[in-house]
CSV table of C-alpha atoms in Angstrom, one decimal:
chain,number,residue,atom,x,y,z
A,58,UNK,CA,-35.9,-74.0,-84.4
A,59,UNK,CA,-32.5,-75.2,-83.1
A,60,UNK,CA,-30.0,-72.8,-81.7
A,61,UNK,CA,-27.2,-71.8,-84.3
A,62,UNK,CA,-24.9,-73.3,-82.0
A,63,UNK,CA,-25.4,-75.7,-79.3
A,64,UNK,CA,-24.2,-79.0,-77.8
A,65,UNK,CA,-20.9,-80.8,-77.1
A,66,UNK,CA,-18.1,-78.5,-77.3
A,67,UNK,CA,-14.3,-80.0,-78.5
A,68,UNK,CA,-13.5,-79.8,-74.8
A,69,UNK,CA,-16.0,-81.9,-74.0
A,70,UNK,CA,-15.9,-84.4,-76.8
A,71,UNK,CA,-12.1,-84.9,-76.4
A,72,UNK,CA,-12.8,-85.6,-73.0
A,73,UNK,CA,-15.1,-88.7,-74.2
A,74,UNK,CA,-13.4,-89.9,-77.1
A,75,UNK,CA,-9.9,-90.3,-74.5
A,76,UNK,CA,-11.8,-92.3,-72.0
A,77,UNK,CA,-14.2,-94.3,-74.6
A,78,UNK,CA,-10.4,-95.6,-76.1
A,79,UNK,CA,-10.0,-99.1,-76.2
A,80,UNK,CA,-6.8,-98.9,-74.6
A,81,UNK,CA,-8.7,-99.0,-71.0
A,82,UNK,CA,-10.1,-102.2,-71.4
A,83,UNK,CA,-12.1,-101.8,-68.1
A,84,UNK,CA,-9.0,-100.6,-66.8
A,85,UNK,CA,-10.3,-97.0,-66.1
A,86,UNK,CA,-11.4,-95.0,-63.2
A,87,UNK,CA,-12.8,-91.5,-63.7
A,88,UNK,CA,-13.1,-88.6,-60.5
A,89,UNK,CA,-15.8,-87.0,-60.5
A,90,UNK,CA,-18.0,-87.0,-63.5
A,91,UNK,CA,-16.3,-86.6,-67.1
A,92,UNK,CA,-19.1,-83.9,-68.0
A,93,UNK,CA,-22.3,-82.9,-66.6
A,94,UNK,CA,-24.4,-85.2,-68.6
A,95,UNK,CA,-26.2,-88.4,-67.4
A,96,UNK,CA,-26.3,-90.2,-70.7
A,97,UNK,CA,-22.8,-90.0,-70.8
A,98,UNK,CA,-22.3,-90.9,-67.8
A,99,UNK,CA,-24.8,-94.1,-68.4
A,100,UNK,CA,-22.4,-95.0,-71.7
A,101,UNK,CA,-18.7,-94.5,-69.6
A,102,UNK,CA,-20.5,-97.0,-67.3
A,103,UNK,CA,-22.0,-100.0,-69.7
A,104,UNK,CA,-18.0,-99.4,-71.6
A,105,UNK,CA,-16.5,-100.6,-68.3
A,106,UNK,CA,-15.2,-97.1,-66.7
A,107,UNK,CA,-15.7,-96.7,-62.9
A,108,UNK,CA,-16.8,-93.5,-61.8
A,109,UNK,CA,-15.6,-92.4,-57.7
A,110,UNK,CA,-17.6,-89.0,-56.9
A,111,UNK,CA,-13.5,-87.3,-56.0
A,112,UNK,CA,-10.2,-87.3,-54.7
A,113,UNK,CA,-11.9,-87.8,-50.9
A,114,UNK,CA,-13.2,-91.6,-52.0
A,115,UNK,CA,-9.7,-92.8,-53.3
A,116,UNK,CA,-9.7,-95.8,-51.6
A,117,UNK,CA,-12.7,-96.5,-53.8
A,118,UNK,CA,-10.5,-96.9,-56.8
A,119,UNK,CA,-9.9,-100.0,-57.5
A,120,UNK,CA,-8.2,-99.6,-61.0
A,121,UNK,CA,-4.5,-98.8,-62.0
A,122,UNK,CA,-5.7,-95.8,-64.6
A,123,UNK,CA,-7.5,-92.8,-63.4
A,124,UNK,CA,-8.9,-90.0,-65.1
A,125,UNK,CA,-9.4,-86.1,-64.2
A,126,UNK,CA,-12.2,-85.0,-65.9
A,127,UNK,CA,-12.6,-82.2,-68.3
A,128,UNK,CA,-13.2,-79.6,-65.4
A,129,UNK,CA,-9.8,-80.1,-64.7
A,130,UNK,CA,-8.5,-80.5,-61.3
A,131,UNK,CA,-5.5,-78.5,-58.9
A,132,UNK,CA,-2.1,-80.4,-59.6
A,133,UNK,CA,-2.0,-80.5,-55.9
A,134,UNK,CA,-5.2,-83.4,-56.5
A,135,UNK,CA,-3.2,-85.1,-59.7
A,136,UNK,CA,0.5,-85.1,-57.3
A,137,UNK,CA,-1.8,-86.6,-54.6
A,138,UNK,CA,-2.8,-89.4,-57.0
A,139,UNK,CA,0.8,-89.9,-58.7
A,140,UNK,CA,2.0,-90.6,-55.3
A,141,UNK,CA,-0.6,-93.2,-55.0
A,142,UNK,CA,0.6,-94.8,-57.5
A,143,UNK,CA,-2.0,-94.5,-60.1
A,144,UNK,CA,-1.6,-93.3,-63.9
A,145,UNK,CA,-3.5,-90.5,-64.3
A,146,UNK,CA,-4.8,-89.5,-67.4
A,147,UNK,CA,-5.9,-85.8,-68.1
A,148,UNK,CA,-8.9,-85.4,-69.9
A,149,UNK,CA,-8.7,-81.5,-68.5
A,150,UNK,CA,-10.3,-78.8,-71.2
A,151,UNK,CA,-7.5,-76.4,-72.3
A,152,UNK,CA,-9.6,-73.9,-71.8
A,153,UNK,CA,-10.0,-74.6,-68.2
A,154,UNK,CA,-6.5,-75.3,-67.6
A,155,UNK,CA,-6.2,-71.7,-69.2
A,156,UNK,CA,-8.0,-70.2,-66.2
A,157,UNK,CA,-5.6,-71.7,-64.1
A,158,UNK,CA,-2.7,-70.4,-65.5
A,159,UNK,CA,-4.2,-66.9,-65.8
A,160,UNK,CA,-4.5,-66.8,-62.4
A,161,UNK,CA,-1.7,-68.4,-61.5
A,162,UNK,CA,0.0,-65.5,-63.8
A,163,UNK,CA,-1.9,-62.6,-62.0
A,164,UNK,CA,-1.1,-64.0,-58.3
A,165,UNK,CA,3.1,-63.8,-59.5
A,166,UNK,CA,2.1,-60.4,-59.8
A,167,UNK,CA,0.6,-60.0,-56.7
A,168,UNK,CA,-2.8,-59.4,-57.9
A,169,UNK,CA,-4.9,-61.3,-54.9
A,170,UNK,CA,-7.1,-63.8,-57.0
A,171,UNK,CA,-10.3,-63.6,-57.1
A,172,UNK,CA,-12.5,-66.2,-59.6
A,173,UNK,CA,-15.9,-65.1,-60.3
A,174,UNK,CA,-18.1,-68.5,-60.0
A,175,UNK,CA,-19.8,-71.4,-57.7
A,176,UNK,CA,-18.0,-71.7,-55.1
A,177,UNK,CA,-19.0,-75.9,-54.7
A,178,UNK,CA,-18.4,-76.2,-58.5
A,179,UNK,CA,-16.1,-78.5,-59.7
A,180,UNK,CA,-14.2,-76.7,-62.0
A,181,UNK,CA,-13.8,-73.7,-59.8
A,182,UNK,CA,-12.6,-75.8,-56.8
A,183,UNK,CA,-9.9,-77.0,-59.6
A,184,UNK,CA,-8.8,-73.4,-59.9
A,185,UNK,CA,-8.5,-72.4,-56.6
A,186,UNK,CA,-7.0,-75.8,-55.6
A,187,UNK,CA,-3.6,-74.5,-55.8
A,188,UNK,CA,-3.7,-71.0,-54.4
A,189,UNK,CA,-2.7,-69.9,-51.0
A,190,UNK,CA,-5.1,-67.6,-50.6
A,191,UNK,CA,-8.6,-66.5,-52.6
A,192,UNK,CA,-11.9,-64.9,-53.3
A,193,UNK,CA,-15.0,-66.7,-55.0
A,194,UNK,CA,-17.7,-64.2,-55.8
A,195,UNK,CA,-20.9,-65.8,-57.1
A,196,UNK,CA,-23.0,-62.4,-57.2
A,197,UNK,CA,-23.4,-58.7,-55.7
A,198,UNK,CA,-24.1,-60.2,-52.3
A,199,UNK,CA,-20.5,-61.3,-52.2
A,200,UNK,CA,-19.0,-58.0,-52.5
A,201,UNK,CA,-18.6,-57.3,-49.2
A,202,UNK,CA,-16.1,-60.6,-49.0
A,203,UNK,CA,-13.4,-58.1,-50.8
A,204,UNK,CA,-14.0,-55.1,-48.6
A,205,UNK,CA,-13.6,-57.6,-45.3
A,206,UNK,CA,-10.4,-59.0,-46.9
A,207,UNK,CA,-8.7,-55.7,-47.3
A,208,UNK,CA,-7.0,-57.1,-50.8
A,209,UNK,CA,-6.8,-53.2,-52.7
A,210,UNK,CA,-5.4,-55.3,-55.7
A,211,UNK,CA,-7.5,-58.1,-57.4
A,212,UNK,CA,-6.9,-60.3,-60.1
A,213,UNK,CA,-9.9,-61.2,-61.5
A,214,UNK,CA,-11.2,-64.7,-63.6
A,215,UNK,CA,-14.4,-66.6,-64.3
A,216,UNK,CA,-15.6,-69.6,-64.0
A,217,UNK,CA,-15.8,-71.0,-67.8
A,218,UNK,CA,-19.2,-71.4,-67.7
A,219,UNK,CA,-20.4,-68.2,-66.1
A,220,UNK,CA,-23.1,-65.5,-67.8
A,221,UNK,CA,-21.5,-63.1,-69.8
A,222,UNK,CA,-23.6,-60.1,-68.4
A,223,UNK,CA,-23.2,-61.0,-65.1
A,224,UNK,CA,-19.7,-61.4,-65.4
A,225,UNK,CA,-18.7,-58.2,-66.7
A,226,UNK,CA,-21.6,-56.3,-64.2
A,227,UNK,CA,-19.8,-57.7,-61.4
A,228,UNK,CA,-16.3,-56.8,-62.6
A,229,UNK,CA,-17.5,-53.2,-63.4
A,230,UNK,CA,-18.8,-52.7,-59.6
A,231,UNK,CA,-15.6,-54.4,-57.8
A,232,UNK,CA,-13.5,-51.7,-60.1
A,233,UNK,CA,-15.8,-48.8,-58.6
A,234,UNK,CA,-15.2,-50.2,-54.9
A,235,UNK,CA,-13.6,-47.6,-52.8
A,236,UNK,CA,-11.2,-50.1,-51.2
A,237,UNK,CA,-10.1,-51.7,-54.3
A,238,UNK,CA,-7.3,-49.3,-56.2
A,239,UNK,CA,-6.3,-51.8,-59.0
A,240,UNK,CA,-8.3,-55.1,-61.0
A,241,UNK,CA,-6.1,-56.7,-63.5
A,242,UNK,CA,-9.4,-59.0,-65.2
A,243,UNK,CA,-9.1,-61.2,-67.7
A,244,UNK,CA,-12.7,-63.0,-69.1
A,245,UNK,CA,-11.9,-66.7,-69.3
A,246,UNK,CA,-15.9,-67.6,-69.9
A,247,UNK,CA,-14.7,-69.7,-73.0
A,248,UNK,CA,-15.7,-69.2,-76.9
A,249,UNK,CA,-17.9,-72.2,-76.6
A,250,UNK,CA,-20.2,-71.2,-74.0
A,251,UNK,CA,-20.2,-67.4,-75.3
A,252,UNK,CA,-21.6,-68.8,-78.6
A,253,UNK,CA,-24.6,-70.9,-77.0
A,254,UNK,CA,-25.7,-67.7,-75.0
A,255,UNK,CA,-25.4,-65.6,-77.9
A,256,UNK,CA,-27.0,-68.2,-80.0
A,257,UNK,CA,-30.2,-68.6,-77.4
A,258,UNK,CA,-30.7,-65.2,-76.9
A,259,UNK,CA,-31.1,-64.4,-80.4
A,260,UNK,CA,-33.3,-67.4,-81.0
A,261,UNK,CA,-35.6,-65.9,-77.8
A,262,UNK,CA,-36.6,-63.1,-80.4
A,263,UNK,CA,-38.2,-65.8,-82.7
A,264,UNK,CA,-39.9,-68.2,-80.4
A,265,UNK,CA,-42.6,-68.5,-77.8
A,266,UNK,CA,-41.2,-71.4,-75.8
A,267,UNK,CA,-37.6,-72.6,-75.3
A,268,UNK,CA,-36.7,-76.0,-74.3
A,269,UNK,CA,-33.1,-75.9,-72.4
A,270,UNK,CA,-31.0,-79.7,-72.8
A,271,UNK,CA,-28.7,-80.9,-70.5
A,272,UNK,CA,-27.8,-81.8,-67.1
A,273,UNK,CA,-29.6,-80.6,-64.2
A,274,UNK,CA,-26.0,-80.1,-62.5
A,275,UNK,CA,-24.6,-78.4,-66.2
A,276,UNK,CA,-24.0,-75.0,-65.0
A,277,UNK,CA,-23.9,-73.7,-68.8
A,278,UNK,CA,-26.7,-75.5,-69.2
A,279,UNK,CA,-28.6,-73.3,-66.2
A,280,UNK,CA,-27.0,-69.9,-67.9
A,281,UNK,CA,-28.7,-70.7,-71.0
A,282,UNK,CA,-32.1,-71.2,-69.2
A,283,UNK,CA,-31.1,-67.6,-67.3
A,284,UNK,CA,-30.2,-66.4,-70.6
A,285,UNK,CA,-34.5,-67.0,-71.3
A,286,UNK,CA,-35.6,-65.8,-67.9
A,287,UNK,CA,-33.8,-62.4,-68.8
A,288,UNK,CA,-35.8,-62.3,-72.6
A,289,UNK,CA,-38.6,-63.5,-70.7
A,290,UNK,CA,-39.2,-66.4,-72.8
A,291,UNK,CA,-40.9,-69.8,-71.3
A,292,UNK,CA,-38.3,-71.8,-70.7
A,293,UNK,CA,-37.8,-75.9,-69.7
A,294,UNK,CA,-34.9,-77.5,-68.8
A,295,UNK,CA,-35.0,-81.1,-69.2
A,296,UNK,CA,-32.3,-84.1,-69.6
A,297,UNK,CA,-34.0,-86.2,-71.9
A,298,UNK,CA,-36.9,-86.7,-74.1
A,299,UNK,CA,-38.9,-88.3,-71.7
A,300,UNK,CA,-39.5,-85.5,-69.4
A,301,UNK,CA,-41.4,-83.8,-71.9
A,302,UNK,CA,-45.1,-82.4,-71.5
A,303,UNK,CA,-47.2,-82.2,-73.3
A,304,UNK,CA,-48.7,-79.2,-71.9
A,305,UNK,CA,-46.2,-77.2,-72.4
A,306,UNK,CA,-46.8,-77.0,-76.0
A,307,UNK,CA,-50.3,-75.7,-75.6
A,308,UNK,CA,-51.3,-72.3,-77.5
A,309,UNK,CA,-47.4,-72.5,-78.6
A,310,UNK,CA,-46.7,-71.8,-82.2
A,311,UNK,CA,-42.8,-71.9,-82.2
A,312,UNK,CA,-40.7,-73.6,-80.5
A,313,UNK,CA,-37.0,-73.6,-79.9
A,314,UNK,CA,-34.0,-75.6,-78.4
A,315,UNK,CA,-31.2,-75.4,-76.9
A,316,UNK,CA,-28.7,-77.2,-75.0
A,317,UNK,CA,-25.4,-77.3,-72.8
A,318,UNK,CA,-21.8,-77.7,-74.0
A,319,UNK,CA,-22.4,-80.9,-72.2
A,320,UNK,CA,-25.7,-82.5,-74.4
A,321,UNK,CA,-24.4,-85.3,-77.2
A,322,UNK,CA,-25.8,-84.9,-80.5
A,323,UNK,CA,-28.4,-87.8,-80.3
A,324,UNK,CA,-30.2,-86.4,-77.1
A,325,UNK,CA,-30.7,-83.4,-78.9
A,326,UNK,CA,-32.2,-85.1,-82.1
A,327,UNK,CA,-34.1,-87.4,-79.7
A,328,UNK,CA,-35.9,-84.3,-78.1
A,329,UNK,CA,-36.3,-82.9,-81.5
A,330,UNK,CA,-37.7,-85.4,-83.0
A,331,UNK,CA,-40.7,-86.0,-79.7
A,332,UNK,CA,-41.6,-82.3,-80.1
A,333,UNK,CA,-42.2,-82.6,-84.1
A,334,UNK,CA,-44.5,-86.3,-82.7
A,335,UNK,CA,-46.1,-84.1,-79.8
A,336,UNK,CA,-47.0,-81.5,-82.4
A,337,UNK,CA,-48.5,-83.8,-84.6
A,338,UNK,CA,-50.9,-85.2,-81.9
A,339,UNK,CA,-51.8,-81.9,-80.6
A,340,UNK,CA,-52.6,-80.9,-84.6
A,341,UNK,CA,-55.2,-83.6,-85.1
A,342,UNK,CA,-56.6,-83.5,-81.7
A,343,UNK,CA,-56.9,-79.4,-81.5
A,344,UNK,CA,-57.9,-76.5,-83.4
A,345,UNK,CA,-54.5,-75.0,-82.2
A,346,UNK,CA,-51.9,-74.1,-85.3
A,347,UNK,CA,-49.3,-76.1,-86.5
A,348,UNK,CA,-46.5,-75.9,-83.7
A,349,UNK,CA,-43.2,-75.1,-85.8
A,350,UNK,CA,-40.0,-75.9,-84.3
């Protein structure tokens, strides 16, 4: 069974459709990767868009155009690039740049910001790019970072891509710190990604196996294969079609997938369409049930 909702989100898809445009003519360089997708990746690169790993290799860039990617980036890193004397395009998801202006909003305020997420992330690096002064807290083993800072009021965001759960446990225990005496929080894990967790972890009820597509560095990809560890449904999480195995499908009778906000339709059909041919083997070479998926 496939997940009610999975796959490429708008953000995502604008993201491709704006550098894919003819307009670039080869003319395009991209920082960092557009999304957290290899196939993607693979396509930018046969359409003639270069790819430089981020702002540190500019002297890489050897077109005119260049392109933030739908992370989104400080606009200390897109200044730094104007000055350069590039046009930069913004391929930014609005509902990253929302997270930045939320906490942009609480810091006016002075709320000290703190941005519940990976601190090496991409997109949380974009956040925190332009503040002054911050907080990442990735899980209950950071909380100490907020009684060391002495901050007794936090303004609170997530990461875009964060678990739900785990979001709103870790809010609930900063608020019930003794040295904290205000949290302003607003939940900026966007609709998207809410609706493939959701979607996953009602699916977990009606399978015995999960396969998880997307990148291996797609941190909604990751949640959604946390999202199974938590159900305690077998779970793999795979990039393409040809990492599957067969083994996994042994004594398995239903099978379901999934995959990140990242994952283009045809990688999901392709590893749809191997698990239906898998089944079929294993059907005329076992006794084993029909594998339904």
């Amino acid at each position: 069974s496939l997940a009610s909702a999975l796959g490429t989100c708008f953000g995502v898809q604008d993201a491709i459709n704006l550098a894919m445009g003819p307009e670039f003519h080869s003319d395009l360089t991209i920082i960092g990767q557009l999304v957290h997708n290899p196939q993607i990746n693979e396509s930018l690169k046969n359409n003639g868009v270069a790819l430089v790993k981020g702002i540190e290799d500019m002297a890489k860039i050897k077109t005119k155009k260049v392109m933030i990617t739908a992370h989104g980036a400080a606009e200390m890193t897109k200044q730094k690039l104007e000055d350069a004397g590039f046009i930069v395009y913004d391929a930014s998801c609005p509902l990253v740049m929302r997270v930045h202006k939320t906490i942009k909003g609480m810091v006016e305020k002075n709320f000290f910001p703190v941005v519940i997420g990976q601190e090496d992330h991409v997109e949380v690096k974009g956040i925190v790019g332009d503040l002054d002064d911050f907080l990442v807290i990735n899980g209950e083993d950071d909380l100490e970072k907020i009684r060391v800072r002495g901050k007794r009021k936090l303004g609170i965001v997530s990461q875009t891509t964060q678990q739900v759960d785990k979001v709103e446990a870790l809010v609930k225990k900063i608020s019930a710190m003794d040295c904290v005496d205000a949290v302003s929080f607003v939940n900026t894990i966007c609709q998207p990604t809410r609706d493939r967790q959701v979607a996953v972890w009602e699916l977990a009820d009606q399978v015995d196996l999960m396969i998880v597509i997307g990148g291996f560095n797609s941190s909604n990809t990751k949640k959604l294969v946390q999202v199974c560890d938590e159900k305690k449904i077998e779970a793999h999480h795979i990039e393409s079609s040809s990492q599957l195995k067969k083994s996994w499908f042994k004594n398995k009778e239903h099978v379901g997938i999934t995959a990140g906000t990242s994952t283009p339709e045809n990688v999901i059909n392709e590893v749809h369409k191997e698990i239906l041919t898998i089944a079929e083997e294993m059907k005329k070479t076992t006794t084993q049930g029909s594998i339904a998926c």
